[in-house]
JSON list of C-alpha atoms and ligand atoms in Angstrom, two decimals:
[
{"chain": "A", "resi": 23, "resn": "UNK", "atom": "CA", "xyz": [29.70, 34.20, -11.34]},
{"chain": "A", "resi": 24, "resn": "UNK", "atom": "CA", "xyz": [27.84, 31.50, -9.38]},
{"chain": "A", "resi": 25, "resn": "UNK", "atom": "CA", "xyz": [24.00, 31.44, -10.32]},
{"chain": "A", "resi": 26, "resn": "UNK", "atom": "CA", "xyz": [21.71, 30.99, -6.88]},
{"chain": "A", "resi": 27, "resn": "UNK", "atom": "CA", "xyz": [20.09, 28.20, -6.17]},
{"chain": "A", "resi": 28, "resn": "UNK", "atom": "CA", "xyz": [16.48, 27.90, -7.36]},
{"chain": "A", "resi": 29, "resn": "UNK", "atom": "CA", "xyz": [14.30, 27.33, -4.22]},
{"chain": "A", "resi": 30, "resn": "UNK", "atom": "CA", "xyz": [13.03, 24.23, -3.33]},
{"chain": "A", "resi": 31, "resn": "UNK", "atom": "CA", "xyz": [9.91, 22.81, -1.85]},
{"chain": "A", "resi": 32, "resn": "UNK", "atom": "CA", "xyz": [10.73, 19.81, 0.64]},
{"chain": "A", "resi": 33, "resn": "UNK", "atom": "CA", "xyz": [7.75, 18.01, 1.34]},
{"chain": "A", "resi": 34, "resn": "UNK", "atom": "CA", "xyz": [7.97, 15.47, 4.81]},
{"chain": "A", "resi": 35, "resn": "UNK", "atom": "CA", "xyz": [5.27, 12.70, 4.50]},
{"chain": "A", "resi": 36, "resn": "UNK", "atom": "CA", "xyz": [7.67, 10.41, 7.24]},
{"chain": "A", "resi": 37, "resn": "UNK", "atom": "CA", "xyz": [8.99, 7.03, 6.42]},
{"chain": "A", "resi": 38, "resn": "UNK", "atom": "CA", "xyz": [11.85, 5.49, 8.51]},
{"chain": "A", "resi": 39, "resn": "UNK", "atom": "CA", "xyz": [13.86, 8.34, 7.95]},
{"chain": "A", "resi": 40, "resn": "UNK", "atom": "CA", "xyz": [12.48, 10.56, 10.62]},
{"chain": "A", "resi": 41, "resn": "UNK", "atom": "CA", "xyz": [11.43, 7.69, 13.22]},
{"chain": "A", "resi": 42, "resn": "UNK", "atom": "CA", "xyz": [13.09, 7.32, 16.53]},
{"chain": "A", "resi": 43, "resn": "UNK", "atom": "CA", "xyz": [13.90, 4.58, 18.86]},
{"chain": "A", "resi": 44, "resn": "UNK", "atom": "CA", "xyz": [12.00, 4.56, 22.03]},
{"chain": "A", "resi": 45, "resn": "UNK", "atom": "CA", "xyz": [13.72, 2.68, 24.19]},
{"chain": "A", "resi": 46, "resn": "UNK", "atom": "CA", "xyz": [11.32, 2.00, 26.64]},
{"chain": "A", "resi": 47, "resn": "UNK", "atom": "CA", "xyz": [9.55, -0.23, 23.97]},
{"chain": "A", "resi": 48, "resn": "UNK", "atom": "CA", "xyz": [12.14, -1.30, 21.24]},
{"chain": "A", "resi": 49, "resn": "UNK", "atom": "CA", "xyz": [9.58, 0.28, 19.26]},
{"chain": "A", "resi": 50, "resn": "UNK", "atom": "CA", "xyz": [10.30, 2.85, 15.83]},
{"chain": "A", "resi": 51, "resn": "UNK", "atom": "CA", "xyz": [7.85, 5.70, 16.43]},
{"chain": "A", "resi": 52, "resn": "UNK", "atom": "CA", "xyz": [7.39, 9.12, 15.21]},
{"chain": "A", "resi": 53, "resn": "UNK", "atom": "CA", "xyz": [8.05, 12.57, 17.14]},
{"chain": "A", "resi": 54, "resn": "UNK", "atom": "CA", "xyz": [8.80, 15.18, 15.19]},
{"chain": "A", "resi": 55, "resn": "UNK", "atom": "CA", "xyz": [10.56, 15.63, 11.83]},
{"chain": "A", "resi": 56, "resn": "UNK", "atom": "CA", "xyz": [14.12, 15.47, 11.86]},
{"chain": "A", "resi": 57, "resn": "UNK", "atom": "CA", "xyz": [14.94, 17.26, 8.69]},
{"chain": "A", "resi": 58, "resn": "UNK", "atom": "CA", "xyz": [16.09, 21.07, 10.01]},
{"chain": "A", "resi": 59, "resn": "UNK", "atom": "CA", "xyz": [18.18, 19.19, 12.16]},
{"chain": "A", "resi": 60, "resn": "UNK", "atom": "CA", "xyz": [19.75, 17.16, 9.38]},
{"chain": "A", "resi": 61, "resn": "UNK", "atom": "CA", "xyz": [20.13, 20.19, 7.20]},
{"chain": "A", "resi": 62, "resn": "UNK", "atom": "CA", "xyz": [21.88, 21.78, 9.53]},
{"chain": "A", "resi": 63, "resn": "UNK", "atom": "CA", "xyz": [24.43, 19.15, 10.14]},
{"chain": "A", "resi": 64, "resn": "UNK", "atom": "CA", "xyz": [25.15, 18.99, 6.24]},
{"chain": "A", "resi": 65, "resn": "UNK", "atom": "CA", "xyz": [25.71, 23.03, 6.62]},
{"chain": "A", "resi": 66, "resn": "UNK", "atom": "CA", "xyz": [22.83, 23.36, 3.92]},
{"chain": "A", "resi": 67, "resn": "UNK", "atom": "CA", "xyz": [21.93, 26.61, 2.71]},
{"chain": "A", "resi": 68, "resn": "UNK", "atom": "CA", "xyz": [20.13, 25.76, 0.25]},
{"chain": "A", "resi": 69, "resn": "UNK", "atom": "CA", "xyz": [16.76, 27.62, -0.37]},
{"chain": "A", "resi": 70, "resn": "UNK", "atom": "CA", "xyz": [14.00, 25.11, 0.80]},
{"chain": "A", "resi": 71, "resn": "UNK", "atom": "CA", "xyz": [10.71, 25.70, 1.96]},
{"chain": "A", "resi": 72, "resn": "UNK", "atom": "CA", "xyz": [9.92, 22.85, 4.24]},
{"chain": "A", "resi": 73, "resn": "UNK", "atom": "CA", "xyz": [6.81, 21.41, 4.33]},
{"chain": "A", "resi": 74, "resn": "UNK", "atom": "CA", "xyz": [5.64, 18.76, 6.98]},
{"chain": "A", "resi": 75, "resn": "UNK", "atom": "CA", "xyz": [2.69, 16.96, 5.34]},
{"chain": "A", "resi": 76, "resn": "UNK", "atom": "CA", "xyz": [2.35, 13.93, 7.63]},
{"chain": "A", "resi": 77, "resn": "UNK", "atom": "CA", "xyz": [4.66, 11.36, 9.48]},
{"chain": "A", "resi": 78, "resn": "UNK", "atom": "CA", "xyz": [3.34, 8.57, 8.32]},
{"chain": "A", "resi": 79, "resn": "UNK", "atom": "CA", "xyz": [5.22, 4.61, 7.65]},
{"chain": "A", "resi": 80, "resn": "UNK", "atom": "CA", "xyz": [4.57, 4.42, 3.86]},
{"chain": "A", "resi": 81, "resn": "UNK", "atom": "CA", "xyz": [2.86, 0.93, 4.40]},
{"chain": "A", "resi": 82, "resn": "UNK", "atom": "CA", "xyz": [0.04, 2.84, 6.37]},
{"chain": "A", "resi": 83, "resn": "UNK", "atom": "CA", "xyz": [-0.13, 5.53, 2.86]},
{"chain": "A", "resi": 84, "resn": "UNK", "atom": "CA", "xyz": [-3.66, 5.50, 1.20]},
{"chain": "A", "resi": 85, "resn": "UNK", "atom": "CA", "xyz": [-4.60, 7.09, -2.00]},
{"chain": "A", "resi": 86, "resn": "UNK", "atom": "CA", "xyz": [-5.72, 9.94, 0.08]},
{"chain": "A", "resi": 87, "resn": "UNK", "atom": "CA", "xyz": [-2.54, 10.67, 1.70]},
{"chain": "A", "resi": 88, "resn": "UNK", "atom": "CA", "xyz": [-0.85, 10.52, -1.89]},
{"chain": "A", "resi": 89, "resn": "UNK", "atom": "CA", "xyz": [-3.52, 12.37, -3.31]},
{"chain": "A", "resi": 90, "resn": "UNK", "atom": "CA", "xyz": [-2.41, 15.46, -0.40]},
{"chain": "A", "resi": 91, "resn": "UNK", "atom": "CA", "xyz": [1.12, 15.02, -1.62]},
{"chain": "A", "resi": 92, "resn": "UNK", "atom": "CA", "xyz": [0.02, 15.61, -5.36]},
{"chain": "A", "resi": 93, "resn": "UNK", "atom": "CA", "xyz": [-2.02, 18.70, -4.26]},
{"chain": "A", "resi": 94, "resn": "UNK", "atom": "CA", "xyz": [0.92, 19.94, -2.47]},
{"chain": "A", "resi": 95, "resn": "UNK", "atom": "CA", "xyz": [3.33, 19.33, -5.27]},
{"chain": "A", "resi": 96, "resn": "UNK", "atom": "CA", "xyz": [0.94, 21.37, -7.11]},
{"chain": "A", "resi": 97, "resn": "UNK", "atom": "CA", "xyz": [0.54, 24.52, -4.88]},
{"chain": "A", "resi": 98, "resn": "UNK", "atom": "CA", "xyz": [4.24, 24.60, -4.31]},
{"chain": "A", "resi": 99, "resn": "UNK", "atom": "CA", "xyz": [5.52, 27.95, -5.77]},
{"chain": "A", "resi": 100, "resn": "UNK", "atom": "CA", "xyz": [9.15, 26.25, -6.33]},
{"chain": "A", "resi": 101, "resn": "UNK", "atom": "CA", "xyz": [9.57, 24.28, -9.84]},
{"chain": "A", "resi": 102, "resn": "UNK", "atom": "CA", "xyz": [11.72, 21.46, -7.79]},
{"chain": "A", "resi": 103, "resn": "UNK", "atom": "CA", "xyz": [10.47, 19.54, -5.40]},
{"chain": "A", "resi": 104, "resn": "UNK", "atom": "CA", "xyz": [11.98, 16.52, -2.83]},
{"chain": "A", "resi": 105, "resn": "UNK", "atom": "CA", "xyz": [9.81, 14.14, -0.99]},
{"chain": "A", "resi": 106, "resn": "UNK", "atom": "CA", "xyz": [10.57, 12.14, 1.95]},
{"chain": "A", "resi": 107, "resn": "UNK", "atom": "CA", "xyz": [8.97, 9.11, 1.96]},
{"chain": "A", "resi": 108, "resn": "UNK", "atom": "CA", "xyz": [8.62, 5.67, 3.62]},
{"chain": "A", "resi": 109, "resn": "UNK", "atom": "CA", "xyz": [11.07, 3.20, 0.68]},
{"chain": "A", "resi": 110, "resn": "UNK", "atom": "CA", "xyz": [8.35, 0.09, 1.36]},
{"chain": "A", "resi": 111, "resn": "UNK", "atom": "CA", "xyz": [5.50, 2.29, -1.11]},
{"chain": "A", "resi": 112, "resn": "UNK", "atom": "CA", "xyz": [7.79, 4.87, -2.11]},
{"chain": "A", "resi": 113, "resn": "UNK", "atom": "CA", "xyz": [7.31, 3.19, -5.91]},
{"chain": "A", "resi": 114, "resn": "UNK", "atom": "CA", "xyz": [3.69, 3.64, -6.11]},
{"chain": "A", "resi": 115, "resn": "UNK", "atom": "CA", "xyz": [3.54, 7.11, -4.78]},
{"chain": "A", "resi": 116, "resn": "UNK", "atom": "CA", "xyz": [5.76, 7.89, -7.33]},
{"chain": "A", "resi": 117, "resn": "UNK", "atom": "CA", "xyz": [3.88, 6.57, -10.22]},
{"chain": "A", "resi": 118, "resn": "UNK", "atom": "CA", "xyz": [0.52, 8.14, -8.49]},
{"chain": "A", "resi": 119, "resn": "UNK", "atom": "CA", "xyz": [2.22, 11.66, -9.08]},
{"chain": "A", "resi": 120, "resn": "UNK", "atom": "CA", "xyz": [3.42, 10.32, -12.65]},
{"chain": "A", "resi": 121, "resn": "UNK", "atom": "CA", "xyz": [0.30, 8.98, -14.01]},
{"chain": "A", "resi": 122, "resn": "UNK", "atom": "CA", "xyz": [-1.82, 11.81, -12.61]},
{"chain": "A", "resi": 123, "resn": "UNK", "atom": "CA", "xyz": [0.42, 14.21, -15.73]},
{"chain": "A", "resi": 124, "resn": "UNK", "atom": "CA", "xyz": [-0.80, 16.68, -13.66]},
{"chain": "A", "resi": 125, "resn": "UNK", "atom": "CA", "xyz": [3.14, 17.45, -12.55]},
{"chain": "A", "resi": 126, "resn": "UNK", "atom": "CA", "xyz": [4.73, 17.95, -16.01]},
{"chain": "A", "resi": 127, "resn": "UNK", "atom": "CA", "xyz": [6.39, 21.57, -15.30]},
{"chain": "A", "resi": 128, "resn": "UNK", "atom": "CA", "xyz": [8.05, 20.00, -12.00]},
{"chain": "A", "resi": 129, "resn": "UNK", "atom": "CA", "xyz": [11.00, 18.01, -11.26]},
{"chain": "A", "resi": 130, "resn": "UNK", "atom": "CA", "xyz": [9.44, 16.42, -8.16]},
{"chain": "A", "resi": 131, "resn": "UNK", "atom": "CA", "xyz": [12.35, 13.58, -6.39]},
{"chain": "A", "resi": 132, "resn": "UNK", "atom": "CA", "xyz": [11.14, 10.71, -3.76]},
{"chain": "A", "resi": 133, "resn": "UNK", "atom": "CA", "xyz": [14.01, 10.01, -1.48]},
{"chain": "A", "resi": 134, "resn": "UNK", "atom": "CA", "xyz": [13.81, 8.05, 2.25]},
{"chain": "A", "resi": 135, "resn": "UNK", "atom": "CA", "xyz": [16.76, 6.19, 4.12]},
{"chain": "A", "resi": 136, "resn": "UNK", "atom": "CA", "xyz": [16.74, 2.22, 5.45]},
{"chain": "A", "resi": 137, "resn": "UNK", "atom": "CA", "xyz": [17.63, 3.31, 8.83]},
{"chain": "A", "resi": 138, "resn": "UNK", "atom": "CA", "xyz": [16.56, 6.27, 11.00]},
{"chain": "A", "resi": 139, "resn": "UNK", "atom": "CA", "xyz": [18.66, 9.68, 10.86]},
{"chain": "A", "resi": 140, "resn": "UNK", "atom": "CA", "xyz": [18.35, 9.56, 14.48]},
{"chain": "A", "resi": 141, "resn": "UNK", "atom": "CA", "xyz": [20.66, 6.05, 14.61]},
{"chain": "A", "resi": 142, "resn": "UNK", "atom": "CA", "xyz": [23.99, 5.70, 13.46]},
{"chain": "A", "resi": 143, "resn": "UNK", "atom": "CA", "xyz": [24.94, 5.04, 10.04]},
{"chain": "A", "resi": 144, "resn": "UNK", "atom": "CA", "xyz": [21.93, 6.12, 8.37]},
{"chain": "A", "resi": 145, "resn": "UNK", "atom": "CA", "xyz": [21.89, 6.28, 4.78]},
{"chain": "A", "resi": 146, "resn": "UNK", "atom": "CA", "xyz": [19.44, 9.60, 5.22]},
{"chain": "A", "resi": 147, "resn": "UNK", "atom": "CA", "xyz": [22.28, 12.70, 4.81]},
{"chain": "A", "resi": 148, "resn": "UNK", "atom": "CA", "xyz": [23.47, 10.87, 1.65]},
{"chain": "A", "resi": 149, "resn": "UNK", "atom": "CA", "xyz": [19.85, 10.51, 0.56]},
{"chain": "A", "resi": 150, "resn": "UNK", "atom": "CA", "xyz": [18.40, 13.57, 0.97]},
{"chain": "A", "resi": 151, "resn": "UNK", "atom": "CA", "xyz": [21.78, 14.79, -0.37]},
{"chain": "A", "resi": 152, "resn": "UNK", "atom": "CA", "xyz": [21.80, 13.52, -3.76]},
{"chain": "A", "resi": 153, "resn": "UNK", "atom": "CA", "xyz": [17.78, 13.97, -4.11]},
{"chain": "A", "resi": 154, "resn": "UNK", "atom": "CA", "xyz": [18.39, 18.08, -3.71]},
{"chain": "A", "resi": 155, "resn": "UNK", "atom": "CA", "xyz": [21.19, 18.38, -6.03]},
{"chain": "A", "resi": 156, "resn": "UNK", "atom": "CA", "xyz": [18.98, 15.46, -8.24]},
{"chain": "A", "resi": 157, "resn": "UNK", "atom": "CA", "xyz": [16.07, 18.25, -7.62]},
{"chain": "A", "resi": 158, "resn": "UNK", "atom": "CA", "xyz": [18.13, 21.66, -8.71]},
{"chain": "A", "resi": 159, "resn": "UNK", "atom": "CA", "xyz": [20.08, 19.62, -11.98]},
{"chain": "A", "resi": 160, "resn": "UNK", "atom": "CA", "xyz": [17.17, 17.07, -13.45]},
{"chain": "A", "resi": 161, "resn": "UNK", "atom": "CA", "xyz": [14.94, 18.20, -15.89]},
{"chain": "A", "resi": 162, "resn": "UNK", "atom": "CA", "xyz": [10.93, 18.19, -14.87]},
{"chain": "A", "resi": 163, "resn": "UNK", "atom": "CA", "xyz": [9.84, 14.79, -14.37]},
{"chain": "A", "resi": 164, "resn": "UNK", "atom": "CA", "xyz": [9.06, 11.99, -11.22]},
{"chain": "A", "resi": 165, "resn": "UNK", "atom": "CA", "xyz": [11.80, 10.61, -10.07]},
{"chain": "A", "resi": 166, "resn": "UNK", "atom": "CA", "xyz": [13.40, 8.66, -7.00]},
{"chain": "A", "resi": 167, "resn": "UNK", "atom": "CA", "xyz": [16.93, 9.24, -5.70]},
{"chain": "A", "resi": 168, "resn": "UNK", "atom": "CA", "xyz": [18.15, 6.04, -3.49]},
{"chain": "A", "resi": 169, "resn": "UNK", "atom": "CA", "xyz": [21.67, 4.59, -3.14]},
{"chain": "A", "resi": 170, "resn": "UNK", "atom": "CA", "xyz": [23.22, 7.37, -5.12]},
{"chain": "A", "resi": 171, "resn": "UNK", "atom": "CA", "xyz": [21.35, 7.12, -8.44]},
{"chain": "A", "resi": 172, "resn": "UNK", "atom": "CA", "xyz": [19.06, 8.71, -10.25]},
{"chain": "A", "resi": 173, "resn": "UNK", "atom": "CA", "xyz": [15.66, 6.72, -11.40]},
{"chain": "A", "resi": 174, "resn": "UNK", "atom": "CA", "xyz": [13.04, 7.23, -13.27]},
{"chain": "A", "resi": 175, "resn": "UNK", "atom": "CA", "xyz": [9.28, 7.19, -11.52]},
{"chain": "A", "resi": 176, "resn": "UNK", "atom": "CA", "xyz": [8.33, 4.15, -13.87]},
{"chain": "A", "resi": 177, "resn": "UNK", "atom": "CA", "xyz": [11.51, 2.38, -14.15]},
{"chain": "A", "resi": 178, "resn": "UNK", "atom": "CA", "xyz": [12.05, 1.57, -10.49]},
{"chain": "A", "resi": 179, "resn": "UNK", "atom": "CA", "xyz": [11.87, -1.09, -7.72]},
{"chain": "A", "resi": 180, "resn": "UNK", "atom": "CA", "xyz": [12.67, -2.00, -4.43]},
{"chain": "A", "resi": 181, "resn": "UNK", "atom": "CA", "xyz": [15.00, -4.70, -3.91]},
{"chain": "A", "resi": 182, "resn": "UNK", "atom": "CA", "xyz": [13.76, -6.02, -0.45]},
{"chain": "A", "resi": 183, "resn": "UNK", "atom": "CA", "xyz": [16.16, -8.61, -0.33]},
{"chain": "A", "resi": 184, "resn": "UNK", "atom": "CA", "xyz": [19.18, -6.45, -0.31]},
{"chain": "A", "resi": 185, "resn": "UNK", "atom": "CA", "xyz": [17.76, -3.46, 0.57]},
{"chain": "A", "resi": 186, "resn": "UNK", "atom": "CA", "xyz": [17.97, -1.13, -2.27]},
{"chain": "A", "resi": 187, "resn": "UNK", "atom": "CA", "xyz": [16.39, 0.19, -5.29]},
{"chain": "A", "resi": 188, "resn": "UNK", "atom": "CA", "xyz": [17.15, -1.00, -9.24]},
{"chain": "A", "resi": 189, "resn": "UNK", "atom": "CA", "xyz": [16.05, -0.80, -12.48]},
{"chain": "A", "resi": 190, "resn": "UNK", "atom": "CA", "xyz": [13.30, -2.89, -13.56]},
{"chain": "A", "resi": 191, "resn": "UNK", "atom": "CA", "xyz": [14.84, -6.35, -15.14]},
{"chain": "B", "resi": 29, "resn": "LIG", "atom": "N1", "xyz": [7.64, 0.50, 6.33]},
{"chain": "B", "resi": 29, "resn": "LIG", "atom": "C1", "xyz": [8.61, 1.54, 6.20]},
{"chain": "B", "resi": 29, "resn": "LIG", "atom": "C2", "xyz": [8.09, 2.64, 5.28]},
{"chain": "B", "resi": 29, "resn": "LIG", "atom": "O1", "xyz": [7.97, 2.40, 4.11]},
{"chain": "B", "resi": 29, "resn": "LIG", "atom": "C3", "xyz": [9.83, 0.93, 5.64]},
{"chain": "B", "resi": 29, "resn": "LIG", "atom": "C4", "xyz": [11.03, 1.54, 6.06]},
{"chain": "B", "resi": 29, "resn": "LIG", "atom": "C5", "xyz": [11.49, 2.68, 5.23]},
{"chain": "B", "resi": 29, "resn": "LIG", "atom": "O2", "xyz": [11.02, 3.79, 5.28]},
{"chain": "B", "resi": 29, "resn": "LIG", "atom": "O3", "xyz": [12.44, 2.36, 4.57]},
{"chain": "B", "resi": 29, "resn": "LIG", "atom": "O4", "xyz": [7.76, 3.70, 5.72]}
]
């Protein structure tokens, strides 16, 4: 017999994931969050208790934005928790949750995308994807889910020349 899904607490702080092209500028800007709409689309029926914290472009992320996404990893009822975050800080939020050890029960995952959900060929779906099956199978523990892997909170960085996240050299 199939076991259910343990619930999961998704947590929307922004990054280019959920921005939008307004045309009338050229600009990236922020509406609302797209997430229902991309769960939807995926046919998700996953357990998740969404969470909009802030839209916010990671560069623009100060200690007391993290520091409201480590109390809210904290009050979450669920064990597993998913992130969405901008990719340019997504590193140091990650090791702000990590070195606080206040999160050692939790399997908490940082995911984003490189291109809007909103455009075409976004790497978002297969993102958030991987970071809530990453959530329901890890054990507890920081992590960030990019590309299709798996990586550990301190062993982790952003490639900005090609655009993706690696180990550490
Ligand atoms: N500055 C953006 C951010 O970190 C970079 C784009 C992205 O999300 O990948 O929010």
């Amino acid at each position: 017999m199939k076991a259910s899904p343990q619930p999961i607490t998704l947590l929307v702080t922004g990054g280019t994931l959920d921005k939008d092209y307004q045309a009338t500028s050229g600009e990236l800007i922020f509406s609302e969050t797209h997430l229902p709409k991309l769960l939807e689309e995926a046919n998700s029926t996953l357990p998740i208790k969404l969470n909009v914290l802030m839209l916010k472009d990671s560069l623009e992320m100060l200690d007391s934005d993290r520091q409201k996404i480590l109390d809210a990893c904290l009050e979450s009822a669920t064990d597993r928790v998913v992130i969405t975050h901008g990719t340019d800080t997504m590193t140091d939020t990650a090791l702000f949750l990590k070195n606080s050890r206040q999160l050692t029960d939790k399997t908490v995952v940082l995911t984003g995308a490189m291109r809007p959900f909103q455009l075409n060929q976004s790497d978002a779906s297969f993102n958030l994807g991987t970071a809530l099956m990453a959530a329901q199978l890890a054990s507890s523990g920081i992590y960030i889910a990019m590309n299709g892997e798996l990586f550990e909170a301190s062993q982790v960085s952003k490639n900005r020349q090609q655009g993706i996240f690696e180990l550490h050299t």
